[in-house]
């Protein structure tokens, strides 16, 4: 099942994922100007080739005043739609200024109707929320910036 789109937003990607999941198709290739995604039900995983997805989907860092030793990003462990709260209208998992612990849930990522918690990999103070709610993220994309405490 091949599909070629020129632009896609989080909702339209969710619609594509929902339709693919409900269909009898075993594979789906989705290509846009910004990214390429390959879904394969038989392989049980999502593989992507997204050389420009970060530029077009994720906001770029514009003010990097942090020292490299004290700041660390919590990154997306998989491709999917990032949510910053457990449900619509609920308080976010974390906010700028919050002190977090290793293993604490800081976001969730939905992929193929599965909700995956994103645990913090560091302890410290949240200095910036990089991703916006309900945004498509790629594997390894920075989600939250933390000032690491020792």
Coordinates of N, CA and C in Angstrom, one line a residue, residues 9 17 19 26 29 37-38 58 67 95 103 118 129 131-132 136:
X9 N 0.0 16.7 8.9 CA 0.0 17.2 10.2 C -0.3 16.1 11.2
X17 N -2.5 6.3 10.3 CA -2.1 5.2 11.2 C -3.4 4.4 11.6
X19 N -6.2 4.2 9.9 CA -6.7 3.5 8.7 C -5.9 2.3 8.4
X26 N -0.6 -5.1 4.7 CA 0.5 -5.5 5.6 C 1.6 -4.5 5.7
X29 N 3.9 2.6 2.9 CA 5.0 3.6 2.7 C 4.4 5.0 2.6
X37 N 8.2 7.3 6.0 CA 7.9 6.3 7.0 C 7.5 5.0 6.3
X38 N 7.9 3.9 6.9 CA 7.6 2.6 6.4 C 7.0 1.9 7.5
X58 N 9.7 19.5 14.2 CA 10.2 19.9 15.5 C 10.7 21.3 15.5
X67 N 25.1 25.3 29.5 CA 26.4 24.6 29.4 C 26.1 23.2 29.1
X95 N 6.2 20.5 33.9 CA 6.2 21.9 33.4 C 7.6 22.4 33.7
X103 N 13.2 8.0 35.6 CA 12.1 7.0 35.6 C 10.7 7.7 35.6
X118 N 7.1 7.8 28.2 CA 8.4 8.3 28.1 C 9.0 8.7 29.4
X129 N 10.4 22.8 27.6 CA 9.6 21.8 26.9 C 9.8 22.1 25.4
X131 N 9.1 20.0 22.6 CA 8.0 19.5 21.7 C 6.7 20.2 22.1
X132 N 5.8 20.4 21.1 CA 4.5 20.8 21.4 C 3.5 19.6 21.5
X136 N 3.9 15.1 15.8 CA 4.7 14.0 15.3 C 6.1 14.1 15.7

